[in-house]
Every structure is written in C-alpha cells, then in structure tokens.
Amino acid sequence: MSTFEKRNIISMRDFTKDEILHVLEVAKVMDEEPSKYAHALEGKILATLFFEPSTRTRLSFESAMLRLGGGTMGFADPGSSSSKKGESLSDSIKIVESYADVIAMRHPVEGSARLASEIADIPILNAGDGSNQHPSQTFLDLYTIQQEKGTLEGLKVGFMGDLKYGRTVHSLANALGQFGCELLFVSPKGLEMPSDSLEELARMGGKFKEFENFEEAKGDLDILYVTRIQRERFGDDLDYDKVREGYNISKKFLEGCSPDLRILHPLPRVDELSAEVDETPHALYFRQAANGIPTRMALIALVMGMVS
Amino acid sequence: MTTDAKKVRRISQIRNGTVIDHLNPHRVFEVVKILYIDDTTEETVTVGTNLQSKVIGKKGIIKISNRFLTQEEVNRLSVISPNATVSIIEEYEVKKKFKVKFPQEVRAILNCPNPNCVTSIEEIETRFKLVQESPILLFCTYCERYCRENEIEIL
C-alpha cells in the first residue's frame, strides 16, 4: 500500500481494496476519538473551490477541516470566482495552491479534478467532477455499510432508482464489486445501469443481476441503496407518475424484507423514501450523512500526512 | 534479393524510407495526419488509397522517402489502422519490419468523445489507457469514460 501523504483523492478507481479499508479504519478512529485530532491541523488551510454549488458537501468538508483544528476558505458560488471572467481552471488552481495546504473541489466538468491534481503540488480532494466521480461520498457510503454490517465482504446489496445518471451508484457498485458483494440493480426502463459500468463489473468478476421491480429482488438483501428518480428524465408526467409508484419506499413496501435490511440514500430525498421509514430500524441514511464528517476528516488527515 | 524485398519493390520504388501497407482505406488521411505529414514536409511522400489487396480487399498505402518511423510512431498508427504493416527500406531492401502494437497509453492523438470532458474544454493533451485490444476499448484518464472503436476520432 502506498502512503497517503500528498496523495490526491480523485477517483475510487485509484484505490486498491486494502487502501479503501485503510481509509475506513482511519475514519473509525476519527469517529470514535475526534478530540484526539482536534488540533492536528492547526495552522493549515483547506480551500473549498465549488465551481458548482453543493452546500452539503462543502459544509461537510469545512466541518471536517475545522474539527481537525484547521481553517477553511473558498467560494460556494461560481459566479463569485474568476472562472466567471473566463479564467482557465489551470490558472485558478495555480493561484489557489499558493494560498492553501489542501483543496476540496467540485466542478461541473468531468476530469477537472484529475487535471487540477496534475497542476497543483498540494493534494486535491475531488468533491464531484460532473457525472464522473465523487469519491468522498463513496468512502462514506462504504464506511456506513461496514460500520453497520461489520464487513464489506460478500454482502447482498440492492440499488434502486435512477441507476443511469447516479454517479454515487456507479462508483459504490464498482467498489462493492471488489469486495465480492452480490449486486442487484432495480430500475425503470431507460434508467438502467450504463452498459459500461456493468461491463467493468463483469471484467472484475463482480456478481450482479438486473430487475425492473423490487418485489423480485428484495429477498434477503442486506443493504438497499436508493436514489431519486427525477421528473425531467421522463418525456411526460404520466410516465413519471406511473414509474414513481413502483419506486416509492414506504413501510408497506418493505414488508417481506429482512428485518436486518438497512436503507441508504445519498440525500436529498423527495418522495421516493417516505418519512414513515425514518422511524424504522431500516433507516440508515441520516447516520450515512453524518458519517461524511469522520470520513472526510480521515481523507484530509491522510493526505496531509497527519496520520499514516 | 529476398522475397520480401521483391514484394516491397512492386509496391514501392523508394530507395530509402518507410512503406506503410495494408492501411484501412477509410483512414489513410488520418494516418497522414498523425505522422505530421503536411505542406511543410520536405520528404517525398506518396499516398495511395482504395488499392486492390488480395488480403483485405481494398487497402491504403503510404510511402515516405528518407524518413524511418520508430516503433513509437508505428504504435500510434495502430489506434486507427491496427492491421497495417510497416517496412523500413534501405537501398531497396527491407531492413526491418514492424508489427503494429497497440500502445498501453495513447497520448495527444485522439479526441475524447465526451463533450463534457475537461480535455474538450481546457487546452491539455488527451490521454487514454488501453483496456482491450480486440475490439478496441480505451479509457479516458480524465473523464473516465470508455471509448469504442467507432467513437475514436483523431485530433
């Protein structure tokens, strides 16, 4: 395993299974003993460059840095950055790297984080590059699953909703494929997992099946990862309403599922996940969101060389 | 004189240089482009396309006098014409024959088919990793999209 110090966190594809487990181990330490690291990054600065707004992800990165004793600066709105004036991304990164010690960056263009990492001498944390990668989300999803189930190996994991456009689904499925999980993809016609993602899973020997409705898939699932189906993906509202009915998770919908089934959702949810599910033991999504903090603390501390 | 040399002499009368044969006839001019042959080129260059071939039906051919392609240059051809054969000619004799080998990484030759890839927006070199040779499957290092043979486009 190569050291994490000065490393960039760009894509889940850059990490081996052992490296993923190492990040999760550090996240656990951050989770259990946060006070031990409360001054670890004193005097260090995280720049949050959000060329595309994402309040929750930005706040989560900033909170993680503050809890490590560091400071933060940045912008949340591309309208207030120089990119609006036509500055290239390369120039923006060259300037900011002299102001900060680590950068968390979200950008609407795919590959922008990789490019930034080639330009900057300080570590880049990809907080989402277009529809490509969002590795800190995947790490926190994995951390949540491991924390709940005690392992990532050999689980039966369902993915339900818009599997075509959901980047969190693609990289989580890919990572779980490495751990020998059995993956069940449930999606309406037209929003299935992209063939590229399935072929990649097949090349790595991943086990998966596709379904159109949850009934056939629910059996003895350990985890169900739900994503929102957006109205704009459908030609007319009637089609959308028809599909939505079959993908609306309520207490009744979950009848017949294993009592140990846990539900994850990258949030925000709209009506695909009924509020009545919140009070059931199945609901894991709020803990999942909270896990963003220790996971991002771990990533920052690792790339800054504060933990080995 | 060897049999190979006779064959080459039938298709090429160059004394010294490189003969690229069995090119995909639809992509001959793209090969010209990736070898940086243009109106500033000083060497004598002959380009033939839609020639009859017993092996592949129709083929393209390029003959370049006094220029000797390297293995690296030959590998770049493979991206768009994987069945091409390359002969280095010295004094009308075939001195060396290259088997086209697909490079593990393709730099600065191809466009990424993803219009939202950073390489389509910023001024940077494109980079693809080879995932599979037959059929060709490439992977963009930046946007992480897969690119198939029919999507391959020369810059």
Short mmCIF file of C-alpha atoms in Angstrom, two decimals:
data_model
loop_
_atom_site.label_atom_id
_atom_site.label_comp_id
_atom_site.label_asym_id
_atom_site.label_seq_id
_atom_site.Cartn_x
_atom_site.Cartn_y
_atom_site.Cartn_z
CA MET A 1 0.00 0.00 0.00
CA SER A 2 1.46 3.34 -0.98
CA THR A 3 1.46 6.14 1.55
CA PHE A 4 -1.43 8.59 1.54
CA GLU A 5 0.64 11.66 2.32
CA LYS A 6 0.42 14.21 -0.53
CA ARG A 7 -1.85 11.86 -2.42
CA ASN A 8 -4.86 13.11 -4.36
CA ILE A 9 -8.34 11.68 -3.86
CA ILE A 10 -9.71 11.83 -7.38
CA SER A 11 -11.37 8.53 -8.26
CA MET A 12 -12.28 5.32 -6.47
CA ARG A 13 -10.52 3.56 -9.34
CA ASP A 14 -7.20 4.82 -7.91
CA PHE A 15 -7.55 2.74 -4.72
CA THR A 16 -6.94 -0.91 -4.02
CA LYS A 17 -9.13 -2.87 -1.68
CA ASP A 18 -6.54 -2.60 1.11
CA GLU A 19 -6.26 1.15 0.65
CA ILE A 20 -10.04 1.53 0.86
CA LEU A 21 -10.08 -0.49 4.10
CA HIS A 22 -7.26 1.66 5.48
CA VAL A 23 -9.25 4.87 4.87
CA LEU A 24 -12.26 3.31 6.63
CA GLU A 25 -10.09 2.30 9.57
CA VAL A 26 -8.86 5.89 9.96
CA ALA A 27 -12.47 7.14 9.61
CA LYS A 28 -13.40 4.87 12.51
CA VAL A 29 -10.64 6.36 14.65
CA MET A 30 -11.84 9.89 13.77
CA ASP A 31 -15.37 8.85 14.62
CA GLU A 32 -14.53 7.33 17.98
CA GLU A 33 -11.86 9.71 19.21
CA PRO A 34 -12.35 13.02 17.43
CA SER A 35 -10.91 15.04 20.33
CA LYS A 36 -7.55 13.36 19.87
CA TYR A 37 -7.25 15.08 16.50
CA ALA A 38 -8.86 18.41 17.39
CA HIS A 39 -5.58 20.29 16.92
CA ALA A 40 -3.94 18.01 14.36
CA LEU A 41 -4.09 20.51 11.50
CA GLU A 42 -3.73 23.77 13.35
CA GLY A 43 -2.37 26.45 11.05
CA LYS A 44 -3.34 24.54 7.91
CA ILE A 45 -5.89 25.78 5.40
CA LEU A 46 -8.42 23.88 3.30
CA ALA A 47 -9.64 25.72 0.20
CA THR A 48 -13.13 24.70 -0.87
CA LEU A 49 -13.48 25.58 -4.54
CA PHE A 50 -17.06 24.93 -5.57
CA PHE A 51 -17.35 25.82 -9.24
CA GLU A 52 -20.78 24.23 -8.97
CA PRO A 53 -22.91 24.72 -5.84
CA SER A 54 -23.30 21.86 -3.37
CA THR A 55 -23.96 23.25 0.07
CA ARG A 56 -23.98 19.99 1.95
CA THR A 57 -20.76 18.60 0.54
CA ARG A 58 -18.97 21.91 1.03
CA LEU A 59 -20.16 22.28 4.63
CA SER A 60 -19.20 18.70 5.35
CA PHE A 61 -15.62 19.27 4.08
CA GLU A 62 -15.37 22.53 6.02
CA SER A 63 -16.69 20.96 9.20
CA ALA A 64 -14.21 18.09 8.85
CA MET A 65 -11.30 20.54 8.49
CA LEU A 66 -12.49 22.67 11.43
CA ARG A 67 -12.78 19.56 13.62
CA LEU A 68 -9.15 18.80 12.79
CA GLY A 69 -8.19 22.27 14.03
CA GLY A 70 -7.53 23.73 10.57
CA GLY A 71 -9.05 26.72 8.84
CA THR A 72 -11.09 26.99 5.66
CA MET A 73 -11.64 29.46 2.85
CA GLY A 74 -13.20 29.27 -0.56
CA PHE A 75 -16.22 30.03 -2.66
CA ALA A 76 -19.57 28.38 -2.90
CA ASP A 77 -20.82 30.07 -5.99
CA PRO A 78 -19.02 30.00 -9.34
CA GLY A 79 -20.41 33.46 -10.07
CA SER A 80 -18.02 34.88 -7.50
CA SER A 81 -14.90 33.16 -8.86
CA SER A 82 -12.56 34.19 -11.66
CA SER A 83 -13.78 31.32 -13.84
CA LYS A 84 -16.79 33.51 -14.50
CA LYS A 85 -14.40 36.00 -16.09
CA GLY A 86 -13.07 33.28 -18.34
CA GLU A 87 -10.01 32.21 -16.35
CA SER A 88 -8.90 28.66 -17.14
CA LEU A 89 -9.15 26.03 -14.44
CA SER A 90 -5.39 25.51 -14.66
CA ASP A 91 -4.74 29.17 -13.78
CA SER A 92 -7.28 29.16 -10.94
CA ILE A 93 -5.61 26.12 -9.37
CA LYS A 94 -2.08 27.56 -9.74
CA ILE A 95 -3.17 30.67 -7.85
CA VAL A 96 -5.10 28.94 -5.09
CA GLU A 97 -2.40 26.40 -4.34
CA SER A 98 -0.22 29.19 -3.02
CA TYR A 99 -3.00 30.22 -0.61
CA ALA A 100 -3.87 26.84 0.91
CA ASP A 101 -2.47 23.47 2.01
CA VAL A 102 -5.18 21.24 0.55
CA ILE A 103 -8.03 21.78 -1.91
CA ALA A 104 -11.52 20.28 -1.99
CA MET A 105 -13.02 20.99 -5.35
CA ARG A 106 -16.33 20.50 -7.11
CA HIS A 107 -16.59 21.25 -10.81
CA PRO A 108 -19.26 20.55 -13.43
CA VAL A 109 -16.70 19.27 -15.97
CA GLU A 110 -15.64 15.61 -15.91
CA GLY A 111 -11.91 15.12 -15.42
CA SER A 112 -11.40 18.59 -13.93
CA ALA A 113 -10.22 17.19 -10.58
CA ARG A 114 -7.66 14.95 -12.31
CA LEU A 115 -6.37 17.94 -14.22
CA ALA A 116 -6.20 20.03 -11.03
CA SER A 117 -4.18 17.27 -9.35
CA GLU A 118 -1.64 17.35 -12.18
CA ILE A 119 -1.22 21.10 -11.81
CA ALA A 120 -1.15 21.52 -8.04
CA ASP A 121 1.63 20.41 -5.71
CA ILE A 122 -0.82 20.28 -2.81
CA PRO A 123 -3.37 17.45 -2.51
CA ILE A 124 -6.69 17.72 -4.35
CA LEU A 125 -9.83 16.14 -2.94
CA ASN A 126 -12.43 15.64 -5.65
CA ALA A 127 -15.80 16.74 -4.28
CA GLY A 128 -17.52 15.79 -7.54
CA ASP A 129 -16.46 16.27 -11.18
CA GLY A 130 -19.56 16.41 -13.38
CA SER A 131 -21.17 13.00 -13.71
CA ASN A 132 -17.88 11.20 -13.13
CA GLN A 133 -16.63 10.66 -9.56
CA HIS A 134 -17.42 11.78 -6.02
CA PRO A 135 -15.01 9.61 -4.01
CA SER A 136 -15.62 11.07 -0.53
CA GLN A 137 -19.30 10.12 -0.92
CA THR A 138 -18.32 6.57 -1.88
CA PHE A 139 -15.93 6.30 1.08
CA LEU A 140 -18.65 7.46 3.47
CA ASP A 141 -21.16 5.03 1.94
CA LEU A 142 -18.67 2.20 2.40
CA TYR A 143 -17.88 3.34 5.94
CA THR A 144 -21.60 3.34 6.81
CA ILE A 145 -22.12 -0.15 5.40
CA GLN A 146 -19.05 -1.52 7.16
CA GLN A 147 -20.00 0.14 10.44
CA GLU A 148 -23.50 -1.36 10.29
CA LYS A 149 -22.73 -4.81 8.93
CA GLY A 150 -19.27 -5.29 10.39
CA THR A 151 -17.84 -6.15 6.98
CA LEU A 152 -17.93 -5.23 3.30
CA GLU A 153 -17.29 -8.77 2.13
CA GLY A 154 -19.95 -10.87 0.47
CA LEU A 155 -22.99 -8.70 1.20
CA LYS A 156 -26.14 -8.69 -0.88
CA VAL A 157 -26.69 -5.08 -1.92
CA GLY A 158 -29.64 -3.69 -3.90
CA PHE A 159 -29.53 -0.42 -5.83
CA MET A 160 -32.84 1.14 -6.72
CA GLY A 161 -33.97 4.22 -8.64
CA ASP A 162 -32.18 6.18 -11.32
CA LEU A 163 -29.15 4.00 -11.88
CA LYS A 164 -28.26 5.56 -15.21
CA TYR A 165 -27.31 9.04 -14.06
CA GLY A 166 -26.45 8.38 -10.42
CA ARG A 167 -22.67 8.67 -10.16
CA THR A 168 -22.74 7.63 -6.50
CA VAL A 169 -24.29 4.33 -7.58
CA HIS A 170 -21.66 3.65 -10.25
CA SER A 171 -18.65 4.10 -8.01
CA LEU A 172 -20.18 2.40 -4.97
CA ALA A 173 -21.23 -0.59 -7.08
CA ASN A 174 -17.75 -0.77 -8.51
CA ALA A 175 -16.13 -0.68 -5.05
CA LEU A 176 -18.53 -3.28 -3.61
CA GLY A 177 -17.84 -5.47 -6.65
CA GLN A 178 -14.21 -5.60 -5.46
CA PHE A 179 -15.39 -6.92 -2.10
CA GLY A 180 -17.29 -9.81 -3.65
CA CYS A 181 -20.74 -8.41 -2.92
CA GLU A 182 -23.74 -9.62 -4.88
CA LEU A 183 -25.35 -6.59 -6.54
CA LEU A 184 -29.00 -6.33 -7.55
CA PHE A 185 -29.94 -3.40 -9.75
CA VAL A 186 -33.60 -2.33 -9.75
CA SER A 187 -34.55 0.47 -12.12
CA PRO A 188 -37.28 1.50 -14.55
CA LYS A 189 -36.72 1.05 -18.28
CA GLY A 190 -34.43 3.73 -19.62
CA LEU A 191 -32.74 4.38 -16.28
CA GLU A 192 -30.79 1.12 -16.00
CA MET A 193 -27.13 0.90 -15.06
CA PRO A 194 -24.99 2.03 -18.01
CA SER A 195 -23.59 -0.87 -20.03
CA ASP A 196 -20.04 0.46 -19.47
CA SER A 197 -20.45 0.12 -15.69
CA LEU A 198 -21.86 -3.39 -16.00
CA GLU A 199 -19.10 -4.48 -18.38
CA GLU A 200 -16.48 -3.10 -15.99
CA LEU A 201 -18.07 -5.04 -13.14
CA ALA A 202 -18.09 -8.18 -15.26
CA ARG A 203 -14.40 -7.71 -16.12
CA MET A 204 -13.51 -7.61 -12.42
CA GLY A 205 -15.57 -10.74 -11.81
CA GLY A 206 -18.39 -8.92 -9.99
CA LYS A 207 -21.71 -10.69 -9.40
CA PHE A 208 -24.81 -8.76 -10.41
CA LYS A 209 -28.38 -9.07 -11.70
CA GLU A 210 -30.85 -6.56 -13.11
CA PHE A 211 -34.54 -6.24 -12.17
CA GLU A 212 -37.40 -3.99 -13.13
CA ASN A 213 -39.28 -4.26 -9.86
CA PHE A 214 -38.26 -4.53 -6.25
CA GLU A 215 -40.54 -7.48 -5.41
CA GLU A 216 -38.32 -9.90 -7.34
CA ALA A 217 -35.15 -8.53 -5.79
CA LYS A 218 -35.99 -7.89 -2.13
CA GLY A 219 -35.45 -11.42 -0.76
CA ASP A 220 -32.61 -11.37 1.74
CA LEU A 221 -30.99 -8.06 0.91
CA ASP A 222 -28.52 -6.68 3.46
CA ILE A 223 -28.45 -3.15 2.07
CA LEU A 224 -30.73 -1.16 -0.23
CA TYR A 225 -29.20 1.96 -1.78
CA VAL A 226 -31.92 4.27 -3.08
CA THR A 227 -31.55 7.20 -5.47
CA ARG A 228 -34.06 9.75 -6.62
CA ILE A 229 -35.83 9.42 -9.96
CA GLN A 230 -36.08 12.89 -11.42
CA ARG A 231 -39.13 14.09 -13.28
CA GLU A 232 -37.04 15.66 -16.05
CA ARG A 233 -35.77 12.22 -17.11
CA PHE A 234 -39.25 11.40 -18.45
CA GLY A 235 -40.95 12.66 -21.59
CA ASP A 236 -44.31 13.20 -19.93
CA ASP A 237 -45.64 13.43 -16.40
CA LEU A 238 -47.89 10.41 -16.84
CA ASP A 239 -44.90 8.12 -17.45
CA TYR A 240 -43.13 9.63 -14.48
CA ASP A 241 -46.12 9.15 -12.16
CA LYS A 242 -46.50 5.53 -13.27
CA VAL A 243 -42.85 4.75 -12.58
CA ARG A 244 -42.78 6.66 -9.30
CA GLU A 245 -45.47 4.46 -7.78
CA GLY A 246 -43.31 1.35 -8.08
CA TYR A 247 -40.28 3.11 -6.63
CA ASN A 248 -41.79 4.72 -3.59
CA ILE A 249 -40.45 3.22 -0.40
CA SER A 250 -42.93 3.05 2.48
CA LYS A 251 -43.38 0.68 5.44
CA LYS A 252 -45.77 -1.40 3.35
CA PHE A 253 -43.29 -1.54 0.51
CA LEU A 254 -40.72 -3.06 2.86
CA GLU A 255 -42.98 -5.87 4.08
CA GLY A 256 -41.29 -9.18 3.41
CA CYS A 257 -37.80 -7.71 3.56
CA SER A 258 -35.26 -8.99 6.04
CA PRO A 259 -35.51 -7.21 9.43
CA ASP A 260 -31.77 -6.59 9.06
CA LEU A 261 -32.19 -4.71 5.78
CA ARG A 262 -30.67 -1.23 6.00
CA ILE A 263 -31.51 1.59 3.62
CA LEU A 264 -29.03 4.17 2.37
CA HIS A 265 -29.76 7.27 0.31
CA PRO A 266 -27.26 9.96 -0.71
CA LEU A 267 -29.94 12.61 0.08
CA PRO A 268 -31.67 14.93 -0.52
CA ARG A 269 -34.75 12.75 -0.92
CA VAL A 270 -38.08 13.91 -2.23
CA ASP A 271 -40.88 11.39 -2.15
CA GLU A 272 -39.07 8.20 -3.13
CA LEU A 273 -38.44 7.49 0.53
CA SER A 274 -41.43 8.07 2.81
CA ALA A 275 -40.81 9.83 6.15
CA GLU A 276 -42.55 6.92 7.95
CA VAL A 277 -39.50 4.76 7.14
CA ASP A 278 -37.32 7.11 9.24
CA GLU A 279 -38.55 5.60 12.49
CA THR A 280 -37.90 2.00 11.42
CA PRO A 281 -34.62 0.21 12.10
CA HIS A 282 -34.18 0.08 8.31
CA ALA A 283 -33.33 3.78 8.08
CA LEU A 284 -29.61 4.35 7.92
CA TYR A 285 -29.50 7.44 5.71
CA PHE A 286 -29.17 10.09 8.44
CA ARG A 287 -26.27 8.24 10.01
CA GLN A 288 -24.85 7.92 6.49
CA ALA A 289 -24.98 11.73 6.07
CA ALA A 290 -23.37 12.25 9.49
CA ASN A 291 -20.60 9.82 8.55
CA GLY A 292 -19.47 12.35 5.97
CA ILE A 293 -17.59 14.13 8.75
CA PRO A 294 -15.31 11.35 10.10
CA THR A 295 -14.77 10.05 6.57
CA ARG A 296 -13.70 13.45 5.25
CA MET A 297 -11.61 14.04 8.39
CA ALA A 298 -9.83 10.78 7.60
CA LEU A 299 -9.22 11.74 3.98
CA ILE A 300 -7.88 15.19 4.88
CA ALA A 301 -5.70 13.87 7.73
CA LEU A 302 -4.29 11.11 5.50
CA VAL A 303 -3.34 13.31 2.54
CA MET A 304 -1.89 15.91 4.93
CA GLY A 305 0.31 13.22 6.46
CA MET A 306 -1.15 13.73 9.96
CA VAL A 307 -1.98 10.04 10.28
CA SER A 308 -0.19 7.25 8.50
CA MET B 1 17.26 -10.18 -53.09
CA THR B 2 14.73 -11.54 -50.57
CA THR B 3 11.10 -12.32 -51.38
CA ASP B 4 10.05 -9.54 -49.03
CA ALA B 5 12.18 -7.06 -50.88
CA LYS B 6 10.64 -8.08 -54.22
CA LYS B 7 7.20 -7.58 -52.78
CA VAL B 8 8.10 -4.18 -51.47
CA ARG B 9 9.67 -3.17 -54.76
CA ARG B 10 6.43 -3.99 -56.55
CA ILE B 11 4.55 -1.52 -54.39
CA SER B 12 7.32 0.92 -53.75
CA GLN B 13 10.24 2.18 -55.65
CA ILE B 14 11.68 4.17 -52.79
CA ARG B 15 15.35 3.68 -52.17
CA ASN B 16 15.39 4.62 -48.50
CA GLY B 17 12.48 5.29 -46.18
CA THR B 18 9.30 3.72 -44.83
CA VAL B 19 6.42 1.90 -46.50
CA ILE B 20 3.19 1.60 -44.56
CA ASP B 21 0.99 -1.00 -46.21
CA HIS B 22 -2.40 -2.63 -45.60
CA LEU B 23 -3.90 0.51 -44.15
CA ASN B 24 -7.61 0.78 -43.64
CA PRO B 25 -8.52 2.69 -46.87
CA HIS B 26 -11.04 4.84 -44.98
CA ARG B 27 -8.44 6.17 -42.58
CA VAL B 28 -5.38 6.75 -44.78
CA PHE B 29 -5.58 10.52 -44.48
CA GLU B 30 -5.87 10.32 -40.71
CA VAL B 31 -2.65 8.29 -40.67
CA VAL B 32 -1.06 11.04 -42.77
CA LYS B 33 -2.19 13.49 -40.12
CA ILE B 34 -0.87 11.61 -37.10
CA LEU B 35 2.51 11.23 -38.80
CA TYR B 36 2.58 15.02 -39.06
CA ILE B 37 2.86 14.92 -42.83
CA ASP B 38 1.67 18.26 -44.17
CA ASP B 39 2.64 21.02 -46.59
CA THR B 40 5.82 21.72 -44.61
CA THR B 41 7.09 18.14 -45.07
CA GLU B 42 10.28 18.03 -47.14
CA GLU B 43 10.45 14.29 -47.82
CA THR B 44 8.84 12.74 -50.90
CA VAL B 45 5.54 11.19 -49.80
CA THR B 46 3.22 9.02 -51.89
CA VAL B 47 -0.26 8.28 -50.63
CA GLY B 48 -2.44 5.63 -52.24
CA THR B 49 -5.93 4.64 -51.27
CA ASN B 50 -8.56 2.13 -52.44
CA LEU B 51 -5.87 -0.08 -53.95
CA GLN B 52 -6.73 -3.73 -54.58
CA SER B 53 -5.45 -6.13 -51.96
CA LYS B 54 -5.69 -9.91 -52.01
CA VAL B 55 -5.61 -9.94 -48.23
CA ILE B 56 -8.00 -7.20 -47.18
CA GLY B 57 -9.92 -6.31 -50.38
CA LYS B 58 -9.12 -2.63 -50.54
CA LYS B 59 -6.21 -1.00 -48.82
CA GLY B 60 -4.26 2.17 -48.41
CA ILE B 61 -0.52 2.70 -48.66
CA ILE B 62 1.89 5.47 -47.72
CA LYS B 63 5.50 5.69 -48.83
CA ILE B 64 7.83 8.19 -47.22
CA SER B 65 11.32 8.65 -48.61
CA ASN B 66 14.24 9.21 -46.27
CA ARG B 67 12.18 9.00 -43.11
CA PHE B 68 12.39 5.99 -40.84
CA LEU B 69 9.48 5.52 -38.49
CA THR B 70 10.22 4.48 -34.93
CA GLN B 71 8.33 1.78 -33.05
CA GLU B 72 6.58 4.53 -31.08
CA GLU B 73 5.37 6.21 -34.28
CA VAL B 74 4.26 2.86 -35.64
CA ASN B 75 2.29 2.17 -32.48
CA ARG B 76 0.40 5.39 -32.92
CA LEU B 77 -0.87 4.11 -36.28
CA SER B 78 -2.38 1.10 -34.62
CA VAL B 79 -5.04 3.25 -32.98
CA ILE B 80 -6.74 3.78 -36.31
CA SER B 81 -5.32 1.07 -38.53
CA PRO B 82 -4.42 -1.94 -36.38
CA ASN B 83 -3.68 -4.25 -39.34
CA ALA B 84 -1.11 -2.04 -41.02
CA THR B 85 2.36 -3.40 -41.81
CA VAL B 86 5.41 -1.18 -41.77
CA SER B 87 8.65 -1.82 -43.64
CA ILE B 88 11.86 0.15 -43.31
CA ILE B 89 13.68 0.24 -46.64
CA GLU B 90 17.40 0.76 -47.17
CA GLU B 91 18.90 0.61 -50.63
CA TYR B 92 15.66 -1.02 -51.90
CA GLU B 93 15.98 -3.79 -49.31
CA VAL B 94 13.60 -4.42 -46.39
CA LYS B 95 15.82 -3.86 -43.39
CA LYS B 96 13.18 -4.08 -40.72
CA LYS B 97 9.53 -4.99 -40.44
CA PHE B 98 7.38 -3.70 -37.62
CA LYS B 99 4.40 -5.43 -36.20
CA VAL B 100 1.94 -2.78 -35.19
CA LYS B 101 1.47 -2.97 -31.43
CA PHE B 102 -1.23 -1.10 -29.64
CA PRO B 103 0.34 1.22 -27.03
CA GLN B 104 -0.75 0.86 -23.39
CA GLU B 105 -1.31 4.60 -23.31
CA VAL B 106 -2.36 6.85 -26.19
CA ARG B 107 -1.39 10.49 -25.74
CA ALA B 108 -2.32 13.58 -27.75
CA ILE B 109 -3.67 11.74 -30.79
CA LEU B 110 -7.35 11.20 -30.10
CA ASN B 111 -10.29 13.36 -29.15
CA CYS B 112 -12.34 12.29 -26.16
CA PRO B 113 -15.90 11.63 -27.41
CA ASN B 114 -17.30 13.15 -24.21
CA PRO B 115 -18.06 16.84 -24.91
CA ASN B 116 -18.06 17.50 -21.15
CA CYS B 117 -14.57 16.05 -20.67
CA VAL B 118 -12.01 18.55 -19.42
CA THR B 119 -9.82 17.73 -22.45
CA SER B 120 -12.59 19.12 -24.68
CA ILE B 121 -12.61 22.37 -22.70
CA GLU B 122 -9.11 23.14 -21.41
CA GLU B 123 -6.00 23.17 -23.60
CA ILE B 124 -4.46 19.91 -22.48
CA GLU B 125 -3.18 16.72 -24.04
CA THR B 126 -5.71 13.87 -24.19
CA ARG B 127 -4.72 10.57 -22.57
CA PHE B 128 -6.31 7.16 -22.98
CA LYS B 129 -5.44 3.82 -21.42
CA LEU B 130 -5.86 0.65 -23.42
CA VAL B 131 -8.38 -1.65 -21.75
CA GLN B 132 -8.85 -4.18 -24.53
CA GLU B 133 -7.25 -4.62 -27.94
CA SER B 134 -9.89 -6.52 -29.86
CA PRO B 135 -12.34 -4.94 -30.20
CA ILE B 136 -10.56 -1.77 -29.16
CA LEU B 137 -11.68 -0.33 -25.85
CA LEU B 138 -9.99 2.80 -24.48
CA PHE B 139 -10.46 4.60 -21.17
CA CYS B 140 -10.10 8.38 -20.87
CA THR B 141 -7.74 9.15 -17.97
CA TYR B 142 -9.58 12.39 -17.26
CA CYS B 143 -13.34 11.87 -17.54
CA GLU B 144 -13.08 8.05 -17.06
CA ARG B 145 -15.39 7.34 -19.98
CA TYR B 146 -14.87 4.27 -22.14
CA CYS B 147 -14.30 4.87 -25.84
CA ARG B 148 -15.00 2.26 -28.50
CA GLU B 149 -13.53 1.84 -31.98
CA ASN B 150 -16.43 3.65 -33.71
CA GLU B 151 -16.01 6.64 -31.37
CA ILE B 152 -12.29 7.05 -31.98
CA GLU B 153 -11.58 10.36 -33.60
CA ILE B 154 -8.19 11.83 -34.44
CA LEU B 155 -7.46 15.29 -33.05
#
